[in-house]
Coordinates of C-alpha atoms in Angstrom, one line a residue:
M1 CA 138.3 74.4 93.2
T2 CA 138.3 73.3 89.6
T3 CA 139.3 75.6 86.7
S4 CA 135.7 75.7 85.5
A5 CA 134.4 76.8 88.9
M6 CA 137.0 79.5 89.2
K7 CA 136.1 80.9 85.8
S8 CA 132.5 81.0 86.8
M9 CA 133.3 82.8 90.0
Y10 CA 135.4 85.4 88.2
A11 CA 132.6 86.0 85.7
I12 CA 130.1 86.5 88.5
L13 CA 132.5 88.9 90.3
A14 CA 133.1 90.8 87.0
V15 CA 129.3 91.3 86.5
F16 CA 129.0 92.4 90.1
A17 CA 131.8 94.9 89.7
I18 CA 130.1 96.3 86.6
F19 CA 126.8 96.8 88.4
L20 CA 128.6 98.3 91.4
N21 CA 130.4 100.8 89.2
L22 CA 127.1 101.8 87.4
F23 CA 125.4 102.3 90.8
Q24 CA 128.3 104.5 92.0
L25 CA 128.2 106.4 88.8
V26 CA 124.5 107.1 89.0
S27 CA 124.6 108.0 92.7
A28 CA 127.4 110.4 92.0
H29 CA 125.0 112.7 90.1
G30 CA 121.7 114.2 90.9
Y31 CA 118.5 116.3 90.4
V32 CA 116.0 118.5 92.2
K33 CA 113.8 116.2 94.2
A34 CA 111.4 118.9 95.5
I35 CA 110.9 122.6 96.0
T36 CA 109.1 124.3 98.9
I37 CA 107.7 127.8 98.2
D38 CA 106.9 129.4 101.6
E39 CA 104.9 126.6 103.2
T40 CA 103.8 124.7 100.1
D41 CA 105.8 121.6 98.9
Y42 CA 106.1 120.7 95.2
K43 CA 107.5 117.3 94.4
G44 CA 109.6 117.0 91.3
P45 CA 109.6 114.2 88.8
L46 CA 112.2 111.5 88.8
P47 CA 114.7 111.7 85.9
N48 CA 113.2 110.4 82.6
E49 CA 109.6 110.7 84.0
G50 CA 108.7 114.2 82.6
G51 CA 107.2 117.0 84.6
E52 CA 103.5 116.7 83.8
D53 CA 102.3 116.9 87.5
S54 CA 104.9 119.2 88.8
I55 CA 106.2 122.8 88.7
I56 CA 109.7 121.4 88.1
R57 CA 110.6 120.7 84.5
G58 CA 111.6 117.1 84.1
I59 CA 115.0 115.9 82.8
S60 CA 116.0 112.7 81.0
T61 CA 118.9 111.8 83.3
S62 CA 120.6 112.8 86.6
F63 CA 123.9 113.0 84.8
P64 CA 125.4 116.4 84.5
V65 CA 125.5 118.7 81.5
K66 CA 129.1 118.8 80.3
D67 CA 128.7 121.2 77.4
E68 CA 128.1 124.7 78.6
E69 CA 127.5 125.8 75.0
G70 CA 124.7 123.3 74.2
N71 CA 121.0 123.7 74.7
D72 CA 120.9 121.3 77.7
I73 CA 122.6 124.1 79.7
I74 CA 119.3 125.9 79.8
C75 CA 117.2 123.6 82.0
G76 CA 119.0 120.3 82.1
P77 CA 119.2 117.2 79.8
N78 CA 116.3 117.1 77.4
A79 CA 114.2 119.2 79.8
Q80 CA 110.4 119.0 79.3
K81 CA 107.8 121.6 80.1
A82 CA 105.9 121.2 83.3
A83 CA 102.1 121.6 83.6
L84 CA 101.9 123.4 86.9
S85 CA 103.1 126.7 88.3
G86 CA 103.9 127.3 92.0
A87 CA 102.2 130.3 93.8
A88 CA 104.7 132.8 95.1
K89 CA 104.9 136.5 96.1
P90 CA 107.8 139.0 96.1
G91 CA 110.2 137.9 98.9
S92 CA 108.9 134.4 99.0
K93 CA 111.2 131.8 100.5
L94 CA 112.2 129.0 98.2
T95 CA 113.8 125.8 99.5
Y96 CA 115.4 123.3 97.1
D97 CA 115.8 119.7 98.0
W98 CA 118.6 118.2 95.9
A99 CA 119.0 114.5 95.7
G100 CA 121.6 112.1 94.3
G101 CA 120.8 109.9 91.3
D102 CA 120.0 107.1 93.7
N103 CA 117.5 109.4 95.4
G104 CA 119.8 109.6 98.4
K105 CA 121.9 112.6 99.6
W106 CA 123.4 115.0 97.1
P107 CA 126.8 113.5 96.3
H108 CA 129.0 116.6 95.8
N109 CA 130.3 119.4 98.0
T110 CA 132.4 121.7 95.8
G111 CA 131.2 124.6 93.6
P112 CA 128.7 127.4 93.6
M113 CA 124.9 127.6 93.4
L114 CA 123.4 130.3 91.1
T115 CA 119.8 131.3 90.4
Y116 CA 118.3 133.1 87.4
I117 CA 114.8 134.1 86.4
T118 CA 113.1 135.0 83.2
P119 CA 109.5 136.1 82.5
C120 CA 107.4 133.5 80.6
N121 CA 105.4 136.2 78.8
G122 CA 102.3 134.1 79.1
D123 CA 101.6 130.6 80.5
C124 CA 104.9 129.0 81.6
S125 CA 103.6 125.5 80.5
D126 CA 103.9 126.8 76.9
F127 CA 107.1 128.7 77.3
D128 CA 110.2 127.9 75.3
P129 CA 113.3 129.4 77.0
S130 CA 115.6 128.9 74.0
D131 CA 115.8 132.7 73.4
A132 CA 115.1 133.8 76.9
K133 CA 116.9 136.7 78.6
W134 CA 117.8 135.6 82.2
T135 CA 118.3 137.9 85.2
K136 CA 120.6 136.6 87.9
I137 CA 119.0 137.1 91.3
E138 CA 121.2 135.1 93.6
E139 CA 124.5 133.2 94.0
V140 CA 126.6 131.6 96.7
G141 CA 130.0 130.2 96.8
R142 CA 132.2 129.4 99.9
K143 CA 131.0 129.9 103.4
E144 CA 132.2 133.0 105.1
N145 CA 135.7 132.5 106.7
S146 CA 135.7 128.9 105.6
N147 CA 137.1 126.7 102.9
L148 CA 133.8 124.8 102.7
W149 CA 131.3 125.6 100.0
V150 CA 127.6 126.2 100.8
Q151 CA 127.0 123.2 98.6
N152 CA 128.5 121.1 101.4
D153 CA 125.3 121.5 103.3
L154 CA 123.5 119.5 100.6
F155 CA 126.3 116.9 100.8
E156 CA 125.5 116.5 104.5
G157 CA 121.8 116.0 103.9
G158 CA 120.5 119.6 104.1
T159 CA 118.6 121.8 101.7
Y160 CA 119.2 125.2 100.2
T161 CA 117.0 128.2 100.8
F162 CA 116.9 131.7 99.3
N163 CA 114.4 134.5 98.9
L164 CA 112.9 136.0 95.7
P165 CA 113.7 139.7 95.4
N166 CA 111.2 141.9 97.3
E167 CA 110.9 144.1 94.2
L168 CA 110.1 141.2 91.8
P169 CA 107.1 142.3 89.6
N170 CA 103.9 140.2 89.3
G171 CA 103.9 137.7 86.5
N172 CA 104.7 134.2 85.4
Y173 CA 108.4 133.2 85.6
L174 CA 110.7 130.4 84.9
I175 CA 113.4 130.0 87.6
R176 CA 116.7 128.5 86.7
H177 CA 118.5 127.2 89.8
E178 CA 121.8 125.5 89.2
I179 CA 124.7 123.8 90.9
I180 CA 128.1 123.8 89.2
G181 CA 130.3 120.9 90.4
L182 CA 133.9 122.0 90.4
H183 CA 135.5 118.9 92.0
I184 CA 137.4 118.1 88.8
A185 CA 137.3 121.5 87.2
G186 CA 141.1 122.0 87.2
E187 CA 141.2 120.8 83.6
K188 CA 139.1 122.2 80.7
G189 CA 135.8 120.3 80.4
G190 CA 135.9 119.1 84.0
A191 CA 133.1 121.3 85.4
E192 CA 129.7 119.6 85.9
F193 CA 126.5 121.6 85.4
Y194 CA 123.2 120.7 87.1
P195 CA 120.6 123.3 86.0
S196 CA 117.0 122.9 87.0
C197 CA 114.0 125.0 85.9
A198 CA 110.7 125.5 87.8
Q199 CA 107.6 127.5 86.9
I200 CA 106.1 130.0 89.3
T201 CA 103.4 132.7 89.3
V202 CA 104.2 135.8 91.4
S203 CA 101.3 137.9 92.7
G204 CA 100.7 140.4 95.5
G205 CA 103.4 142.8 94.3
Q206 CA 103.6 145.6 91.8
D207 CA 103.2 145.4 88.0
G208 CA 106.3 146.0 86.0
S209 CA 109.1 144.3 84.2
L210 CA 112.7 143.1 84.9
P211 CA 115.5 145.4 83.7
S212 CA 116.4 144.4 80.1
D213 CA 120.0 145.6 80.1
E214 CA 121.5 143.3 82.7
T215 CA 120.6 139.9 81.4
V216 CA 122.4 136.8 80.0
R217 CA 121.4 134.0 77.6
F218 CA 121.8 130.3 77.8
P219 CA 123.8 129.0 76.0
G220 CA 126.1 132.0 75.9
A221 CA 126.5 133.0 79.6
Y222 CA 129.4 130.5 80.2
T223 CA 132.5 129.6 78.3
P224 CA 134.8 126.6 79.0
T225 CA 137.6 128.9 80.1
D226 CA 135.7 131.3 82.4
P227 CA 137.7 131.8 85.6
G228 CA 134.8 130.3 87.6
I229 CA 134.5 127.2 85.4
L230 CA 138.2 126.3 84.6
V231 CA 139.5 126.6 88.2
N232 CA 141.2 124.8 91.0
A233 CA 138.2 124.9 93.4
F234 CA 140.3 123.6 96.3
D235 CA 142.5 126.7 96.4
A236 CA 140.7 129.0 98.9
S237 CA 143.5 131.6 98.9
K238 CA 141.8 133.5 96.1
P239 CA 138.2 134.7 95.9
Y240 CA 136.0 132.7 93.6
Q241 CA 134.8 134.5 90.4
F242 CA 131.2 133.6 89.7
P243 CA 130.4 133.0 86.0
G244 CA 127.2 134.3 84.3
G245 CA 127.3 138.0 85.0
D246 CA 126.3 140.0 88.0
V247 CA 123.5 139.6 90.5
V248 CA 121.0 142.2 89.6
R249 CA 119.4 144.4 92.3
L250 CA 115.9 145.1 91.0
S251 CA 115.7 148.3 93.0
G252 CA 118.0 149.9 90.5
S253 CA 121.5 149.0 91.6
H254 CA 123.4 145.7 91.3
S255 CA 125.9 143.8 93.3
N256 CA 129.7 144.0 93.0
G257 CA 129.7 141.1 90.6
G258 CA 131.5 137.8 90.6
N259 CA 134.6 138.5 92.7
N260 CA 133.3 137.5 96.1
D261 CA 132.8 134.0 97.4
N262 CA 129.7 135.1 99.4
N263 CA 128.0 137.4 96.9
N264 CA 124.3 137.1 96.8
N265 CA 121.2 139.0 95.6
N266 CA 119.6 141.5 98.1
G267 CA 121.0 140.1 101.3
D268 CA 117.9 138.0 101.6
N269 CA 119.6 134.7 101.0
N270 CA 119.3 132.4 104.0
G271 CA 121.4 129.5 102.6
G272 CA 121.2 126.0 104.0
D273 CA 118.4 125.5 106.5
N274 CA 118.5 128.8 108.3
G275 CA 114.8 129.4 108.0
D276 CA 112.7 132.6 107.9
N277 CA 114.4 136.0 107.8
N278 CA 112.1 137.3 110.5
D279 CA 113.3 135.5 113.7
G280 CA 111.3 137.6 116.2
S281 CA 114.5 138.7 117.9
D282 CA 113.0 141.9 119.2
Q283 CA 109.9 140.2 120.6
G284 CA 111.3 140.1 124.1
E285 CA 111.7 143.9 124.1
Q286 CA 108.0 144.7 123.6
D287 CA 107.3 144.6 127.3
C288 CA 110.2 146.7 128.5
K289 CA 110.9 150.4 128.5
D290 CA 113.9 151.6 126.4
E291 CA 115.8 154.1 128.5
D292 CA 117.9 155.4 125.6
D293 CA 115.4 155.8 122.8
S294 CA 116.4 159.3 122.1
Q295 CA 120.1 158.6 122.1
N296 CA 120.1 155.3 120.3
N297 CA 117.2 155.5 117.8
D298 CA 117.5 152.4 115.6
Q299 CA 116.5 154.2 112.5
G300 CA 119.5 156.5 112.7
D301 CA 120.0 159.8 111.0
G302 CA 123.4 159.1 109.4
N303 CA 125.3 161.1 112.0
T304 CA 127.9 158.8 113.6
D305 CA 130.2 161.4 115.1
N306 CA 129.2 160.5 118.7
D307 CA 128.8 156.8 118.2
P308 CA 132.0 155.0 119.3
F309 CA 130.7 151.7 117.9
S310 CA 129.9 153.0 114.4
V311 CA 132.1 152.1 111.5
P312 CA 133.4 155.0 109.3
A313 CA 131.6 155.1 106.0
S314 CA 134.8 154.8 104.1
S315 CA 135.5 151.4 105.6
R316 CA 132.1 149.9 105.7
E317 CA 131.6 146.6 103.8
R318 CA 128.3 145.4 102.6
P319 CA 127.6 142.0 104.1
T320 CA 127.3 139.6 101.2
S321 CA 127.2 136.1 102.5
T322 CA 124.6 133.7 103.4
E323 CA 125.8 133.9 106.9
R324 CA 125.1 137.7 107.0
V325 CA 123.3 137.4 110.4
V326 CA 126.4 136.1 112.3
S327 CA 128.6 138.9 111.0
T328 CA 126.3 141.7 112.2
V329 CA 125.1 142.0 115.8
T330 CA 123.6 144.5 118.1
V331 CA 125.0 144.4 121.6
V332 CA 122.2 144.5 124.2
T333 CA 122.9 145.1 127.8
T334 CA 119.9 144.1 130.0
V335 CA 119.6 145.3 133.6
F336 CA 117.3 144.0 136.4
V337 CA 115.8 146.2 139.1
D338 CA 115.1 144.8 142.6
G339 CA 112.6 146.1 145.1
N340 CA 115.0 148.8 146.2
G341 CA 115.7 150.1 142.8
R342 CA 119.2 148.7 142.5
E343 CA 120.3 147.5 139.2
A344 CA 122.4 144.4 138.4
P345 CA 123.6 144.1 134.8
T346 CA 123.6 140.7 133.2
A347 CA 126.9 139.0 132.8
T348 CA 126.7 138.2 129.1
P349 CA 125.6 140.5 126.3
T350 CA 122.9 139.2 124.0
A351 CA 123.5 139.1 120.2
Q352 CA 120.6 140.0 118.0
K353 CA 120.2 140.5 114.3
A354 CA 120.9 144.1 113.5
E355 CA 118.1 146.1 111.9
D356 CA 120.8 148.2 110.2
P357 CA 123.5 145.8 109.2
Y358 CA 126.2 148.4 108.9
R359 CA 126.4 149.7 112.5
L360 CA 126.9 148.4 116.0
R361 CA 124.9 150.1 118.8
I362 CA 124.4 149.9 122.5
R363 CA 120.8 149.4 123.5
R364 CA 120.0 149.6 127.2
S365 CA 116.7 148.1 128.4
R366 CA 115.1 148.4 131.9
I367 CA 112.9 145.5 133.1
V368 CA 110.6 146.2 136.0
G369 CA 109.5 143.2 138.0
R370 CA 110.4 140.5 135.5
S371 CA 113.2 139.3 133.2
H372 CA 113.0 138.7 129.5
I373 CA 116.3 136.7 129.2

């Protein structure tokens, strides 16, 4: 091969390498591709396309916000107002579909997800959030009993689901949902912020207002040296400290704050793709007679002296993770009755979601003539 041909080949390879690096750089970032509110899908605009036909405010680039003290931290890089608002109600399920900059899978798996809300005080399509007061309604960090972050579900191609507070008053709101990438956050300035804002209208609840004394502002809620921003996110020996204040419980109390990896709003967070809160787990009992109704009333009266499976009040822990369901079960022993009235207990207890997440109970059901296993 001649010298000239070799130079040409090297030039072509250099150009290819540049394009490859640019592609990898773009695909390593991302944006909100779509939001589903209950059963209604709302597609988001591609970066640099605006948000005219969406409830999601458009951003100029899929690159992260690196300055937590600049205005882009509010709703993303050069965020533009959207024209539409999504219909919701108190307790509505919101599912976020995050995509990489190449419109593929979300490219990161390390760091928390946090959600804030602020009233628009009018039409959200005209609302400027520069001076808004934000109420944190939800946050998730690592999975329970795991070194993996909930964000890893997005990395594997999943979505993220949470519920609006059941006590959320009627009105027009801007929701600020955010991923903080902590994969290089061990040095100051390494954290990557991916905020996204969507416009919703809540109806079907009560009139009222959000508490004004438990809010934060953006910029202002984060600093470069916050323990949850300047952090070795791969050290799971210590609980993660969420930035941006406490999750506010709209019923009048709030969560324990940012010292628990699995802290969330009202326990309504489903995380990942876990689906509806109501799983119909008690449906199979509608046709059977509960022998121990009087002894094991599910509503409870607070007296646990005779309940060997109850946990003393002094040692109860509030379940705070997106995997709340797997940490609280009701043990159900089902028996079968043959024609002679003899009972044969099932070999394996059945785990169901507990109506009261702080106690374990024995429920004994009698089935006459059929099985509901």
